mmCIF file of C-alpha atoms in Angstrom:
data_model
loop_
_atom_site.group_PDB
_atom_site.id
_atom_site.type_symbol
_atom_site.label_atom_id
_atom_site.label_comp_id
_atom_site.label_asym_id
_atom_site.label_seq_id
_atom_site.Cartn_x
_atom_site.Cartn_y
_atom_site.Cartn_z
ATOM 1 C CA MET Q 1 0.003 0.035 -0.044
ATOM 2 C CA LYS Q 2 2.946 2.378 0.818
ATOM 3 C CA ASN Q 3 4.690 1.580 -2.403
ATOM 4 C CA LEU Q 4 1.412 2.191 -4.336
ATOM 5 C CA LEU Q 5 1.036 5.562 -2.699
ATOM 6 C CA ILE Q 6 4.524 6.529 -3.574
ATOM 7 C CA ILE Q 7 4.004 5.524 -7.191
ATOM 8 C CA ILE Q 8 0.916 7.643 -7.352
ATOM 9 C CA LEU Q 9 2.701 10.701 -5.900
ATOM 10 C CA ILE Q 10 5.611 10.334 -8.433
ATOM 11 C CA LEU Q 11 3.142 10.164 -11.301
ATOM 12 C CA PHE Q 12 1.203 13.120 -10.106
ATOM 13 C CA PHE Q 13 4.414 15.113 -9.570
ATOM 14 C CA THR Q 14 5.643 14.091 -13.072
ATOM 15 C CA LYS Q 15 2.433 15.214 -14.618
ATOM 16 C CA ALA Q 16 2.389 18.566 -12.776
ATOM 17 C CA VAL Q 17 5.927 19.244 -13.933
ATOM 18 C CA SER Q 18 5.297 18.352 -17.423
ATOM 19 C CA GLN Q 19 2.440 20.840 -17.575
ATOM 20 C CA VAL Q 20 4.681 23.808 -16.869
ATOM 21 C CA LYS Q 21 4.518 26.177 -19.804
ATOM 22 C CA PHE Q 22 7.577 28.274 -20.871
ATOM 23 C CA GLU Q 23 7.818 31.440 -22.969
ATOM 24 C CA TYR Q 24 10.998 33.166 -24.167
ATOM 25 C CA GLY Q 25 12.174 36.041 -21.927
ATOM 26 C CA TYR Q 26 14.867 37.244 -19.694
ATOM 27 C CA TYR Q 27 15.534 38.368 -16.056
ATOM 28 C CA ILE Q 28 17.962 40.960 -14.614
ATOM 29 C CA THR Q 29 19.443 40.367 -11.153
ATOM 30 C CA HIS Q 30 20.151 43.067 -8.539
ATOM 31 C CA ALA Q 31 23.831 42.858 -9.795
ATOM 32 C CA ASP Q 32 22.577 43.917 -13.238
ATOM 33 C CA LYS Q 33 23.203 40.438 -14.702
ATOM 34 C CA ARG Q 34 20.905 39.756 -17.652
ATOM 35 C CA ILE Q 35 20.028 36.074 -18.556
ATOM 36 C CA GLU Q 36 17.881 35.104 -21.527
ATOM 37 C CA GLY Q 37 16.054 31.743 -21.926
ATOM 38 C CA ALA Q 38 12.711 30.101 -21.719
ATOM 39 C CA ILE Q 39 10.888 31.325 -18.557
ATOM 40 C CA SER Q 40 8.223 29.200 -16.660
ATOM 41 C CA VAL Q 41 4.878 30.968 -17.059
ATOM 42 C CA PHE Q 42 2.777 31.976 -14.134
ATOM 43 C CA GLN Q 43 -0.484 33.673 -13.696
ATOM 44 C CA LEU Q 44 -0.529 37.278 -12.458
ATOM 45 C CA PRO Q 45 -1.033 38.835 -9.891
ATOM 46 C CA ASN Q 46 0.449 35.857 -8.066
ATOM 47 C CA ILE Q 47 4.253 35.966 -8.361
ATOM 48 C CA PRO Q 48 5.944 32.656 -7.235
ATOM 49 C CA ASP Q 49 8.903 32.551 -4.812
ATOM 50 C CA GLU Q 50 10.941 30.891 -7.666
ATOM 51 C CA ILE Q 51 10.835 30.435 -11.392
ATOM 52 C CA LEU Q 52 12.352 27.868 -13.890
ATOM 53 C CA ILE Q 53 14.492 28.987 -16.839
ATOM 54 C CA LYS Q 54 15.690 26.851 -19.594
ATOM 55 C CA LYS Q 55 19.106 27.880 -21.009
ATOM 56 C CA GLU Q 56 21.097 26.547 -23.918
ATOM 57 C CA LYS Q 57 21.605 22.822 -24.149
ATOM 58 C CA GLY Q 58 18.323 22.167 -22.351
ATOM 59 C CA ILE Q 59 19.690 23.072 -18.934
ATOM 60 C CA THR Q 60 16.894 24.045 -16.545
ATOM 61 C CA GLU Q 61 17.569 26.107 -13.513
ATOM 62 C CA LYS Q 62 15.640 27.419 -10.414
ATOM 63 C CA VAL Q 63 15.822 31.320 -9.699
ATOM 64 C CA LEU Q 64 14.527 33.012 -6.594
ATOM 65 C CA THR Q 65 12.368 35.937 -7.694
ATOM 66 C CA ASN Q 66 13.497 38.126 -4.667
ATOM 67 C CA THR Q 67 17.001 38.048 -6.299
ATOM 68 C CA LEU Q 68 15.538 39.786 -9.491
ATOM 69 C CA LYS Q 69 14.823 43.389 -10.220
ATOM 70 C CA GLU Q 70 13.274 42.723 -13.596
ATOM 71 C CA LEU Q 71 11.498 39.710 -15.127
ATOM 72 C CA SER Q 72 10.044 39.365 -18.601
ATOM 73 C CA PHE Q 73 8.389 36.524 -20.552
ATOM 74 C CA GLY Q 74 5.956 36.635 -23.577
ATOM 75 C CA SER Q 75 4.070 39.995 -23.272
ATOM 76 C CA THR Q 76 4.457 40.226 -19.477
ATOM 77 C CA GLU Q 77 7.128 42.545 -18.015
ATOM 78 C CA LEU Q 78 7.638 43.001 -14.305
ATOM 79 C CA ILE Q 79 10.038 45.610 -12.855
ATOM 80 C CA ARG Q 80 10.859 45.930 -9.110
ATOM 81 C CA LYS Q 81 10.136 49.374 -7.803
ATOM 82 C CA LYS Q 82 9.934 51.349 -4.469
ATOM 83 C CA PHE Q 83 6.411 52.883 -4.245
ATOM 84 C CA THR Q 84 3.632 53.963 -1.856
ATOM 85 C CA PHE Q 85 0.126 52.659 -2.003
ATOM 86 C CA ASP Q 86 -3.045 52.356 0.085
ATOM 87 C CA PRO Q 87 -3.677 48.721 1.039
ATOM 88 C CA THR Q 88 -7.260 49.617 2.159
ATOM 89 C CA LEU Q 89 -8.352 50.183 -1.376
ATOM 90 C CA THR Q 90 -11.297 48.003 -2.028
ATOM 91 C CA SER Q 91 -14.571 47.420 -3.952
ATOM 92 C CA ASP Q 92 -16.156 45.165 -1.337
ATOM 93 C CA PHE Q 93 -19.062 47.122 0.219
ATOM 94 C CA SER Q 94 -18.588 45.349 3.496
ATOM 95 C CA LYS Q 95 -15.047 46.654 3.944
ATOM 96 C CA LEU Q 96 -15.572 50.312 2.837
ATOM 97 C CA THR Q 97 -15.238 53.022 5.476
ATOM 98 C CA ASN Q 98 -16.208 56.729 5.786
ATOM 99 C CA ASN Q 99 -12.605 57.704 5.394
ATOM 100 C CA GLU Q 100 -12.063 59.405 2.022
ATOM 101 C CA GLY Q 101 -8.338 59.922 2.825
ATOM 102 C CA PHE Q 102 -5.447 57.570 1.874
ATOM 103 C CA ASN Q 103 -3.569 55.277 4.317
ATOM 104 C CA LEU Q 104 -0.316 54.939 2.493
ATOM 105 C CA ILE Q 105 2.554 52.536 3.265
ATOM 106 C CA ASP Q 106 5.812 51.964 1.481
ATOM 107 C CA LYS Q 107 6.470 48.939 -0.613
ATOM 108 C CA ASN Q 108 9.353 47.394 -2.557
ATOM 109 C CA ASP Q 109 7.955 44.900 -4.984
ATOM 110 C CA PHE Q 110 7.357 44.081 -8.642
ATOM 111 C CA LEU Q 111 5.050 46.265 -10.657
ATOM 112 C CA GLU Q 112 3.527 45.063 -13.992
ATOM 113 C CA LEU Q 113 4.319 47.377 -16.913
ATOM 114 C CA LEU Q 114 1.164 47.885 -18.822
ATOM 115 C CA VAL Q 115 2.139 50.681 -21.217
ATOM 116 C CA ASP Q 116 5.645 51.502 -22.331
ATOM 117 C CA GLY Q 117 6.738 54.835 -23.662
ATOM 118 C CA GLU Q 118 7.609 58.321 -22.750
ATOM 119 C CA TYR Q 119 4.908 57.909 -20.067
ATOM 120 C CA LYS Q 120 4.788 54.439 -18.517
ATOM 121 C CA LEU Q 121 1.769 52.882 -16.766
ATOM 122 C CA TYR Q 122 2.150 50.240 -14.104
ATOM 123 C CA ARG Q 123 -0.040 48.159 -11.907
ATOM 124 C CA PHE Q 124 0.266 46.495 -8.514
ATOM 125 C CA VAL Q 125 -2.452 44.122 -7.283
ATOM 126 C CA HIS Q 126 -3.142 43.705 -3.491
ATOM 127 C CA GLU Q 127 -5.851 41.360 -2.308
ATOM 128 C CA GLY Q 128 -7.470 41.508 -5.764
ATOM 129 C CA ASN Q 129 -7.520 45.268 -5.961
ATOM 130 C CA SER Q 130 -5.408 47.124 -8.451
ATOM 131 C CA THR Q 131 -3.431 50.250 -7.708
ATOM 132 C CA PHE Q 132 -2.008 52.197 -10.798
ATOM 133 C CA PHE Q 133 1.266 54.155 -11.134
ATOM 134 C CA TYR Q 134 2.717 56.271 -13.916
ATOM 135 C CA GLU Q 135 6.235 57.287 -14.666
ATOM 136 C CA ASP Q 136 6.546 60.744 -16.116
ATOM 137 C CA GLU Q 137 8.879 62.009 -18.725
ATOM 138 C CA LYS Q 138 11.546 62.760 -16.097
ATOM 139 C CA GLY Q 139 11.326 59.190 -14.665
ATOM 140 C CA ALA Q 140 9.518 59.908 -11.487
ATOM 141 C CA LEU Q 141 7.151 57.162 -10.292
ATOM 142 C CA ILE Q 142 3.793 58.634 -9.265
ATOM 143 C CA THR Q 143 1.001 56.712 -7.488
ATOM 144 C CA LEU Q 144 -2.435 57.399 -8.931
ATOM 145 C CA TYR Q 145 -4.747 57.723 -6.007
ATOM 146 C CA TYR Q 146 -8.275 56.492 -6.007
ATOM 147 C CA LYS Q 147 -10.594 55.275 -3.351
ATOM 148 C CA LYS Q 148 -14.306 54.322 -2.705
ATOM 149 C CA TYR Q 149 -15.711 55.300 0.612
ATOM 150 C CA LEU Q 150 -19.058 55.572 2.348
ATOM 151 C CA ALA Q 151 -21.002 58.801 2.927
ATOM 152 C CA PRO Q 152 -22.918 59.167 6.253
ATOM 153 C CA ASN Q 153 -26.114 58.085 4.409
ATOM 154 C CA LYS Q 154 -24.300 54.869 3.441
ATOM 155 C CA ASN Q 155 -24.081 55.885 -0.256
ATOM 156 C CA ILE Q 156 -20.773 55.011 -2.113
ATOM 157 C CA PHE Q 157 -18.681 57.917 -3.199
ATOM 158 C CA GLU Q 158 -15.356 58.027 -5.128
ATOM 159 C CA ASN Q 159 -12.275 60.048 -4.311
ATOM 160 C CA LYS Q 160 -10.873 60.454 -7.800
ATOM 161 C CA ALA Q 161 -7.660 62.322 -6.845
ATOM 162 C CA PHE Q 162 -5.874 60.686 -9.768
ATOM 163 C CA VAL Q 163 -7.938 62.824 -12.169
ATOM 164 C CA LYS Q 164 -6.392 66.041 -10.740
ATOM 165 C CA GLN Q 165 -3.041 64.450 -10.669
ATOM 166 C CA LEU Q 166 -3.156 63.815 -14.375
ATOM 167 C CA GLU Q 167 -4.710 67.284 -15.162
ATOM 168 C CA GLN Q 168 -1.764 68.892 -13.402
ATOM 169 C CA ASP Q 169 0.991 67.108 -15.401
ATOM 170 C CA ALA Q 170 1.914 69.665 -18.064
ATOM 171 C CA GLY Q 171 3.508 67.137 -20.342
ATOM 172 C CA LEU Q 172 0.403 64.974 -20.435
ATOM 173 C CA GLN Q 173 -1.594 68.050 -21.333
ATOM 174 C CA LYS Q 174 0.384 68.560 -24.608
ATOM 175 C CA GLY Q 175 -0.863 65.195 -26.171
ATOM 176 C CA LEU Q 176 -4.313 65.226 -24.563
ATOM 177 C CA ARG Q 177 -5.763 68.713 -25.227
ATOM 178 C CA PHE Q 178 -9.129 67.493 -26.143
ATOM 179 C CA VAL Q 179 -9.515 64.749 -23.532
ATOM 180 C CA ASN Q 180 -12.093 65.180 -20.677
ATOM 181 C CA PHE Q 181 -10.186 63.912 -17.652
ATOM 182 C CA GLU Q 182 -13.319 63.827 -15.433
ATOM 183 C CA HIS Q 183 -14.836 60.975 -17.373
ATOM 184 C CA LEU Q 184 -11.774 58.846 -16.855
ATOM 185 C CA ASN Q 185 -12.445 55.742 -14.741
ATOM 186 C CA TYR Q 186 -9.935 53.975 -12.489
ATOM 187 C CA ASN Q 187 -9.644 50.660 -14.404
ATOM 188 C CA GLU Q 188 -7.035 48.904 -16.547
ATOM 189 C CA GLN Q 189 -8.864 49.301 -19.925
ATOM 190 C CA GLU Q 190 -9.449 53.022 -19.734
ATOM 191 C CA LEU Q 191 -5.967 53.854 -18.241
ATOM 192 C CA ILE Q 192 -4.191 51.845 -20.838
ATOM 193 C CA ALA Q 193 -6.052 53.609 -23.634
ATOM 194 C CA PHE Q 194 -5.348 56.991 -21.943
ATOM 195 C CA PHE Q 195 -1.601 56.423 -21.703
ATOM 196 C CA LYS Q 196 -1.285 55.025 -25.184
ATOM 197 C CA LYS Q 197 -2.955 58.136 -26.419
ATOM 198 C CA ALA Q 198 -0.681 60.275 -24.165
ATOM 199 C CA ASN Q 199 2.399 58.600 -25.601
ATOM 200 C CA GLY Q 200 1.257 59.029 -29.203
ATOM 201 C CA THR Q 201 4.012 57.994 -31.628
ATOM 202 C CA SER Q 202 6.377 57.520 -28.638
ATOM 203 C CA LEU Q 203 4.526 54.321 -27.730
ATOM 204 C CA ILE Q 204 7.134 51.497 -27.474
ATOM 205 C CA GLU Q 205 6.490 47.851 -28.416
ATOM 206 C CA LYS Q 206 8.737 45.402 -26.669
ATOM 207 C CA ARG Q 207 10.937 43.950 -29.527
ATOM 208 C CA ILE Q 208 13.743 41.397 -29.354
ATOM 209 C CA SER Q 209 14.919 40.375 -32.832
ATOM 210 C CA LYS Q 210 17.079 37.238 -33.606
ATOM 211 C CA LEU Q 211 19.117 35.799 -36.332
ATOM 212 C CA VAL Q 212 18.792 31.986 -36.556
ATOM 213 C CA PHE Q 213 20.623 29.415 -38.771
ATOM 214 C CA ASN Q 214 18.511 26.335 -39.577
ATOM 215 C CA VAL Q 215 19.370 23.034 -41.423
ATOM 216 C CA TYR Q 216 16.556 21.000 -42.924
ATOM 217 C CA ALA Q 217 16.504 17.537 -44.588
ATOM 218 C CA GLY Q 218 14.368 17.342 -47.676
ATOM 219 C CA TYR Q 219 13.210 14.826 -50.223
ATOM 220 C CA SER Q 220 12.933 15.942 -53.784
ATOM 221 C CA ILE Q 221 11.233 14.360 -56.821
ATOM 222 C CA HIS Q 222 11.817 15.733 -60.293
ATOM 223 C CA THR Q 223 10.571 14.831 -63.677
ATOM 224 C CA MET Q 224 12.707 15.581 -66.734
ATOM 225 C CA ASP Q 225 12.248 15.213 -70.498
ATOM 226 C CA VAL Q 226 15.512 15.120 -72.409
ATOM 227 C CA GLN Q 227 15.852 15.586 -76.093
ATOM 228 C CA PHE Q 228 18.948 14.764 -78.214
ATOM 229 C CA LEU Q 229 18.271 13.923 -81.757
ATOM 230 C CA THR Q 230 15.021 12.298 -80.658
ATOM 231 C CA ASP Q 231 12.752 12.926 -77.758
ATOM 232 C CA GLN Q 232 13.535 10.754 -74.757
ATOM 233 C CA PRO Q 233 10.744 9.456 -72.491
ATOM 234 C CA SER Q 234 10.179 11.538 -69.332
ATOM 235 C CA GLU Q 235 11.701 10.093 -66.194
ATOM 236 C CA SER Q 236 11.427 10.897 -62.510
ATOM 237 C CA TYR Q 237 14.307 11.253 -60.197
ATOM 238 C CA ALA Q 238 14.123 11.220 -56.455
ATOM 239 C CA HIS Q 239 16.701 12.061 -53.779
ATOM 240 C CA PHE Q 240 17.404 13.419 -50.357
ATOM 241 C CA ASN Q 241 19.028 16.833 -49.909
ATOM 242 C CA VAL Q 242 20.223 19.179 -47.212
ATOM 243 C CA ILE Q 243 18.792 22.726 -47.020
ATOM 244 C CA PRO Q 244 20.675 25.389 -45.068
ATOM 245 C CA GLU Q 245 18.616 28.424 -44.188
ATOM 246 C CA ILE Q 246 19.114 31.828 -42.523
ATOM 247 C CA GLU Q 247 16.120 33.113 -40.626
ATOM 248 C CA TYR Q 248 15.610 36.638 -39.158
ATOM 249 C CA ILE Q 249 12.795 36.714 -36.499
ATOM 250 C CA PHE Q 250 11.521 40.239 -36.148
ATOM 251 C CA ASN Q 251 10.319 39.961 -32.614
ATOM 252 C CA THR Q 252 10.900 36.838 -30.441
ATOM 253 C CA ALA Q 253 9.044 38.420 -27.587
ATOM 254 C CA LYS Q 254 5.757 37.475 -29.352
ATOM 255 C CA ILE Q 255 4.349 34.028 -28.814
ATOM 256 C CA ASN Q 256 3.756 33.691 -32.494
ATOM 257 C CA PRO Q 257 6.265 35.881 -34.300
ATOM 258 C CA THR Q 258 7.021 36.619 -38.093
ATOM 259 C CA ALA Q 259 10.245 35.924 -39.731
ATOM 260 C CA LEU Q 260 12.083 36.535 -42.949
ATOM 261 C CA TYR Q 261 13.927 33.528 -44.321
ATOM 262 C CA PHE Q 262 16.465 32.699 -47.115
ATOM 263 C CA ASN Q 263 17.515 29.182 -48.115
ATOM 264 C CA VAL Q 264 19.248 27.318 -50.938
ATOM 265 C CA LYS Q 265 18.791 23.799 -52.268
ATOM 266 C CA LEU Q 266 21.327 22.034 -54.497
ATOM 267 C CA HIS Q 267 20.034 19.277 -56.922
ATOM 268 C CA ALA Q 268 22.557 17.133 -58.823
ATOM 269 C CA PHE Q 269 22.293 13.700 -60.527
ATOM 270 C CA LYS Q 270 23.799 11.713 -63.446
ATOM 271 C CA LYS Q 271 22.032 9.656 -66.055
ATOM 272 C CA ASP Q 272 23.167 7.548 -69.023
ATOM 273 C CA TYR Q 273 21.139 7.673 -72.295
ATOM 274 C CA MET Q 274 21.771 5.234 -75.186
ATOM 275 C CA MET Q 275 21.187 6.737 -78.676
ATOM 276 C CA MET Q 276 21.095 4.877 -82.027
ATOM 277 C CA TYR Q 277 23.311 6.471 -84.752
ATOM 278 C CA GLU Q 278 24.117 5.083 -88.200
ATOM 279 C CA SER Q 279 27.492 4.280 -86.938
ATOM 280 C CA GLY Q 280 26.083 2.318 -84.022
ATOM 281 C CA GLU Q 281 25.019 2.801 -80.416
ATOM 282 C CA TRP Q 282 26.409 5.633 -78.340
ATOM 283 C CA ILE Q 283 25.993 6.181 -74.577
ATOM 284 C CA HIS Q 284 25.673 9.779 -73.448
ATOM 285 C CA GLU Q 285 26.204 10.696 -69.798
ATOM 286 C CA LEU Q 286 24.008 13.626 -68.598
ATOM 287 C CA GLU Q 287 25.178 15.477 -65.522
ATOM 288 C CA TYR Q 288 22.602 17.740 -64.187
ATOM 289 C CA HIS Q 289 23.059 20.486 -61.504
ATOM 290 C CA SER Q 290 20.711 23.178 -60.272
ATOM 291 C CA LEU Q 291 20.770 25.581 -57.398
ATOM 292 C CA PHE Q 292 17.454 26.926 -56.037
ATOM 293 C CA PHE Q 293 17.182 30.045 -53.941
ATOM 294 C CA ALA Q 294 14.065 30.813 -51.860
ATOM 295 C CA THR Q 295 13.112 33.722 -49.759
ATOM 296 C CA GLY Q 296 9.874 34.865 -48.043
ATOM 297 C CA LEU Q 297 8.038 35.443 -44.805
ATOM 298 C CA LYS Q 298 7.144 32.875 -42.089
ATOM 299 C CA LYS Q 299 4.271 33.282 -39.749
ATOM 300 C CA TYR Q 300 4.382 31.044 -36.677
ATOM 301 C CA PHE Q 301 1.262 29.823 -35.078
ATOM 302 C CA LEU Q 302 0.346 27.429 -32.208
ATOM 303 C CA ASN Q 303 3.921 27.973 -31.157
ATOM 304 C CA SER Q 304 5.443 26.084 -28.165
ATOM 305 C CA GLU Q 305 8.802 25.376 -26.773
ATOM 306 C CA LYS Q 306 9.239 22.121 -28.574
ATOM 307 C CA ILE Q 307 6.972 22.468 -31.687
ATOM 308 C CA LYS Q 308 7.255 25.193 -34.165
ATOM 309 C CA LEU Q 309 4.583 25.424 -36.773
ATOM 310 C CA PHE Q 310 4.722 27.989 -39.623
#
């Protein structure tokens, strides 16, 4: 019975490990050491104490997240910052108070980067409630203050201090002259749209390009019709060949990227043909060589760590 339980636990653990998903990314340590590889994916806002990274030659290592100041995989980017926030922020009616002020505490933790550009937008989630921050053009990190509270008559009111904060930023005003700040709500969708518009053409998309050398094995079948003095019957020729290829991936940070490729294929074979002449039979040896060049675009889909479809 004991052995059976051990076997079941081993199988369960093996299955759980095999279900870990990886996406290409990188991390930066507190010592400014940058490491790239396939990072184990986790679901925000829960950040695990450790992550897995697959490096070259299939080596997998565990890394403690408290040793990192930046972590990125797929479209997710986390940056460690020192900030202040109000942990009492909540949408739960039973937890609302009549205090419209903010109870701020200091924190050193990862913030999720939502919008990159001249003005950056970040998010921190505490007990299911999001606090948003933005980094201005001078690099200062500013907490966007917002809170729901109860009036004496038990009606729910909002302290939208963040609206005045944004209105008073002269740099934001330049790109948003026709935006009504008062109608802006404190949620991810509207704030992302707001800061994308504020950045305008300075909006930055995360981009990591890569040059890759590939080698493929191919099997070719050709049909050739040869004519000397008379037309010879068509014959098919089949052979294996090796196809070297250079591939430029525009953005490996995307799960299903697009790439430009260039490859070459060499075909060569010999064939003897017997021809009848007045003087007798002659055997002609035909040696054929051809070099094919191909270039184009690849679009990956259903991409994973081990399977690449394009």
